Each structure stands twice: as C-alpha cells, then as structure tokens.
PDB file of C-alpha atoms in Angstrom:
ATOM      1  CA  MET Q  28      67.037-115.097 -65.747  1.00  0.00           C
ATOM      2  CA  LYS Q  29      63.961-114.078 -68.551  1.00  0.00           C
ATOM      3  CA  GLU Q  30      61.188-111.955 -67.381  1.00  0.00           C
ATOM      4  CA  GLY Q  31      58.388-114.283 -65.862  1.00  0.00           C
ATOM      5  CA  ALA Q  32      60.176-117.115 -65.709  1.00  0.00           C
ATOM      6  CA  GLN Q  33      59.497-119.068 -62.520  1.00  0.00           C
ATOM      7  CA  LEU Q  34      61.419-120.559 -59.998  1.00  0.00           C
ATOM      8  CA  THR Q  35      59.892-123.407 -57.733  1.00  0.00           C
ATOM      9  CA  GLN Q  36      61.532-124.490 -54.501  1.00  0.00           C
ATOM     10  CA  VAL Q  37      62.260-128.372 -54.668  1.00  0.00           C
ATOM     11  CA  GLU Q  38      64.351-130.643 -52.750  1.00  0.00           C
ATOM     12  CA  THR Q  39      67.535-130.071 -54.104  1.00  0.00           C
ATOM     13  CA  GLY Q  40      67.043-126.509 -54.397  1.00  0.00           C
ATOM     14  CA  PRO Q  41      65.307-123.880 -55.981  1.00  0.00           C
ATOM     15  CA  ARG Q  42      64.565-125.186 -59.860  1.00  0.00           C
ATOM     16  CA  TYR Q  43      63.208-123.841 -62.894  1.00  0.00           C
ATOM     17  CA  ASP Q  44      59.381-124.562 -63.573  1.00  0.00           C
ATOM     18  CA  VAL Q  45      60.029-125.926 -66.776  1.00  0.00           C
ATOM     19  CA  PHE Q  46      56.559-125.831 -67.841  1.00  0.00           C
ATOM     20  CA  HIS Q  47      55.872-122.024 -67.858  1.00  0.00           C
ATOM     21  CA  THR Q  48      56.371-121.038 -71.285  1.00  0.00           C
ATOM     22  CA  ASP Q  49      59.315-118.137 -70.213  1.00  0.00           C
ATOM     23  CA  CYS Q  50      61.354-120.524 -68.498  1.00  0.00           C
ATOM     24  CA  PRO Q  51      65.197-120.754 -70.261  1.00  0.00           C
ATOM     25  CA  ALA Q  52      65.648-124.681 -69.516  1.00  0.00           C
ATOM     26  CA  ARG Q  53      62.917-124.759 -72.622  1.00  0.00           C
ATOM     27  CA  ASP Q  54      65.326-123.293 -75.145  1.00  0.00           C
ATOM     28  CA  VAL Q  55      68.022-125.231 -74.139  1.00  0.00           C
ATOM     29  CA  VAL Q  56      65.613-128.289 -74.146  1.00  0.00           C
ATOM     30  CA  ASP Q  57      64.364-126.944 -77.853  1.00  0.00           C
ATOM     31  CA  HIS Q  58      67.751-127.037 -78.502  1.00  0.00           C
ATOM     32  CA  VAL Q  59      68.759-130.300 -77.885  1.00  0.00           C
ATOM     33  CA  THR Q  60      66.441-131.998 -79.101  1.00  0.00           C
ATOM     34  CA  SER Q  61      66.136-130.230 -82.247  1.00  0.00           C
ATOM     35  CA  ARG Q  62      66.715-132.207 -85.462  1.00  0.00           C
ATOM     36  CA  TRP Q  63      70.377-131.246 -85.323  1.00  0.00           C
ATOM     37  CA  GLY Q  64      71.085-131.022 -82.017  1.00  0.00           C
ATOM     38  CA  ILE Q  65      71.433-134.457 -80.908  1.00  0.00           C
ATOM     39  CA  TRP Q  66      73.756-135.396 -83.662  1.00  0.00           C
ATOM     40  CA  VAL Q  67      76.248-132.712 -82.730  1.00  0.00           C
ATOM     41  CA  LEU Q  68      76.055-133.611 -79.103  1.00  0.00           C
ATOM     42  CA  ILE Q  69      76.849-137.329 -80.396  1.00  0.00           C
ATOM     43  CA  SER Q  70      79.624-136.589 -82.881  1.00  0.00           C
ATOM     44  CA  LEU Q  71      81.631-134.547 -80.119  1.00  0.00           C
ATOM     45  CA  ARG Q  72      81.191-136.939 -77.109  1.00  0.00           C
ATOM     46  CA  LYS Q  73      84.573-138.483 -78.270  1.00  0.00           C
ATOM     47  CA  ASN Q  74      86.665-135.667 -79.365  1.00  0.00           C
ATOM     48  CA  ASP Q  75      86.738-132.507 -80.314  1.00  0.00           C
ATOM     49  CA  LEU Q  76      85.662-131.462 -83.925  1.00  0.00           C
ATOM     50  CA  ARG Q  77      86.114-128.750 -86.996  1.00  0.00           C
ATOM     51  CA  PHE Q  78      83.134-127.181 -88.332  1.00  0.00           C
ATOM     52  CA  TYR Q  79      84.173-129.265 -91.288  1.00  0.00           C
ATOM     53  CA  GLU Q  80      84.580-132.592 -89.722  1.00  0.00           C
ATOM     54  CA  LEU Q  81      81.566-132.222 -88.050  1.00  0.00           C
ATOM     55  CA  ARG Q  82      79.632-131.928 -91.700  1.00  0.00           C
ATOM     56  CA  ASP Q  83      80.964-134.553 -92.683  1.00  0.00           C
ATOM     57  CA  SER Q  84      80.195-136.929 -89.668  1.00  0.00           C
ATOM     58  CA  ILE Q  85      76.304-135.674 -89.487  1.00  0.00           C
ATOM     59  CA  ARG Q  86      74.976-136.685 -93.197  1.00  0.00           C
ATOM     60  CA  GLY Q  87      72.759-134.730 -94.619  1.00  0.00           C
ATOM     61  CA  ILE Q  88      72.665-131.557 -92.595  1.00  0.00           C
ATOM     62  CA  SER Q  89      73.649-128.261 -94.560  1.00  0.00           C
ATOM     63  CA  GLU Q  90      76.604-125.583 -93.913  1.00  0.00           C
ATOM     64  CA  LYS Q  91      73.441-123.118 -92.700  1.00  0.00           C
ATOM     65  CA  MET Q  92      71.678-125.502 -90.111  1.00  0.00           C
ATOM     66  CA  LEU Q  93      75.124-126.893 -88.774  1.00  0.00           C
ATOM     67  CA  ALA Q  94      75.974-123.018 -88.293  1.00  0.00           C
ATOM     68  CA  GLN Q  95      73.008-122.392 -86.683  1.00  0.00           C
ATOM     69  CA  THR Q  96      72.568-125.308 -84.439  1.00  0.00           C
ATOM     70  CA  LEU Q  97      76.344-124.546 -83.274  1.00  0.00           C
ATOM     71  CA  ARG Q  98      75.669-120.826 -82.352  1.00  0.00           C
ATOM     72  CA  ALA Q  99      72.569-122.173 -80.388  1.00  0.00           C
ATOM     73  CA  LEU Q 100      74.538-124.839 -78.548  1.00  0.00           C
ATOM     74  CA  VAL Q 101      77.639-122.546 -77.707  1.00  0.00           C
ATOM     75  CA  ASN Q 102      75.344-119.877 -75.810  1.00  0.00           C
ATOM     76  CA  ASP Q 103      73.241-122.553 -74.260  1.00  0.00           C
ATOM     77  CA  GLY Q 104      76.628-123.279 -72.503  1.00  0.00           C
ATOM     78  CA  LEU Q 105      76.411-127.353 -74.018  1.00  0.00           C
ATOM     79  CA  LEU Q 106      79.667-126.272 -76.281  1.00  0.00           C
ATOM     80  CA  ARG Q 107      82.787-124.445 -76.414  1.00  0.00           C
ATOM     81  CA  ARG Q 108      84.357-122.621 -79.531  1.00  0.00           C
ATOM     82  CA  THR Q 109      88.073-122.041 -79.918  1.00  0.00           C
ATOM     83  CA  VAL Q 110      89.444-120.229 -82.476  1.00  0.00           C
ATOM     84  CA  GLU Q 111      93.013-120.541 -83.241  1.00  0.00           C
ATOM     85  CA  PRO Q 112      94.600-117.578 -85.030  1.00  0.00           C
ATOM     86  CA  THR Q 113      95.884-118.899 -88.019  1.00  0.00           C
ATOM     87  CA  THR Q 114      95.050-117.883 -91.684  1.00  0.00           C
ATOM     88  CA  PRO Q 115      92.131-118.805 -92.319  1.00  0.00           C
ATOM     89  CA  PRO Q 116      90.891-119.244 -88.906  1.00  0.00           C
ATOM     90  CA  GLN Q 117      90.256-122.835 -87.337  1.00  0.00           C
ATOM     91  CA  VAL Q 118      87.596-123.233 -85.328  1.00  0.00           C
ATOM     92  CA  THR Q 119      86.835-126.375 -83.343  1.00  0.00           C
ATOM     93  CA  TYR Q 120      84.052-127.259 -81.303  1.00  0.00           C
ATOM     94  CA  GLY Q 121      84.246-129.334 -78.009  1.00  0.00           C
ATOM     95  CA  LEU Q 122      81.229-130.332 -75.077  1.00  0.00           C
ATOM     96  CA  THR Q 123      82.128-128.194 -71.973  1.00  0.00           C
ATOM     97  CA  GLU Q 124      81.138-130.305 -68.770  1.00  0.00           C
ATOM     98  CA  PHE Q 125      77.409-129.412 -69.096  1.00  0.00           C
ATOM     99  CA  GLY Q 126      77.446-131.035 -72.457  1.00  0.00           C
ATOM    100  CA  SER Q 127      79.092-133.601 -71.794  1.00  0.00           C
ATOM    101  CA  GLU Q 128      76.684-134.532 -69.135  1.00  0.00           C
ATOM    102  CA  LEU Q 129      73.628-134.331 -71.447  1.00  0.00           C
ATOM    103  CA  SER Q 130      75.767-136.310 -74.233  1.00  0.00           C
ATOM    104  CA  GLU Q 131      75.979-139.119 -72.107  1.00  0.00           C
ATOM    105  CA  PRO Q 132      72.351-140.020 -71.484  1.00  0.00           C
ATOM    106  CA  LEU Q 133      71.549-138.996 -75.385  1.00  0.00           C
ATOM    107  CA  THR Q 134      74.194-141.755 -76.059  1.00  0.00           C
ATOM    108  CA  ASP Q 135      72.780-144.299 -73.974  1.00  0.00           C
ATOM    109  CA  LEU Q 136      69.340-143.913 -76.025  1.00  0.00           C
ATOM    110  CA  PHE Q 137      70.750-144.364 -79.127  1.00  0.00           C
ATOM    111  CA  ASP Q 138      72.917-147.358 -77.928  1.00  0.00           C
ATOM    112  CA  ARG Q 139      69.585-148.703 -77.251  1.00  0.00           C
ATOM    113  CA  ILE Q 140      67.672-147.969 -79.982  1.00  0.00           C
ATOM    114  CA  THR Q 141      70.193-149.584 -82.209  1.00  0.00           C
ATOM    115  CA  ARG Q 142      70.315-152.737 -80.085  1.00  0.00           C
ATOM    116  CA  GLY Q 143      66.450-153.066 -80.306  1.00  0.00           C
ATOM    117  CA  LEU Q 144      66.424-152.544 -83.977  1.00  0.00           C
ATOM    118  CA  PRO Q 145      65.995-155.656 -85.750  1.00  0.00           C
ATOM    119  CA  GLN Q 146      69.661-156.499 -87.927  1.00  0.00           C
ATOM    120  CA  PRO Q 147      69.976-155.008 -90.833  1.00  0.00           C
ATOM    121  CA  GLY Q 148      69.844-158.317 -93.675  1.00  0.00           C
ATOM    122  CA  PRO Q 149      72.803-158.379 -96.555  1.00  0.00           C
ATOM    123  CA  ARG Q 150      72.506-155.735 -99.353  1.00  0.00           C
TER     124      ARG Q 150
END
C-alpha cells in the first residue's frame, strides 16, 4: 500500500478510499479508463493475442502507446504477459481473472452504446 492511502471499513470489509489522492485504486482506474486501456481489455476478452495482433486490432494506436499501456495493465494485475523462449521471443498477452472481471462490464457498456447509436446509412 502506498504511503498515505486510506482504508475505510464498509459492509464487505476494509476497502480503499478511492477519493483519497494516494489511493492505489486510482492508478488502476486511470490505466483502465485511459484512451487505450479500454481498447486493450476489450480486444483481449475472447482470446490471448500477440503484440502485433493487438496493434492491428486497435486501429490508431502507436507501438509506443501500446507498449506503455500493456506495461501498465500488466503491472496492475489485469493482464498476464507470456514470453515463449523462441528466436525472436514470442510475447502473448491475455486477461488475468481480475482483467476478465473488469472487461465484462466494459464490453457490456460498449454493446449498449453501439445498440443505442443510429444505424449507419449506406456508404
């Protein structure tokens, strides 16, 4: 726990006070709700992907931003990073159990948004 983070007692047990500036949960929320964090979590909801598969599935993301986003989500415990000892090494990313739990409501949110949008016309 970071210095100064506040724990409070609630019905389900001790929890972090997410409104406190030093709360570690705020970092996770920032990473998940970042411009690219949501897209990475949604991209990995069905199966594990390699770095370049992720880059190709998330249009508009640079390799630098993808690498930074993946590093943050791995550090937060949302993704697992598997390196296969080949030449060159093959790195695969997948959701942890925690990541799966968070990607479900995000997927539901995006499904609701796309259902609520007007249907696109012919191009």
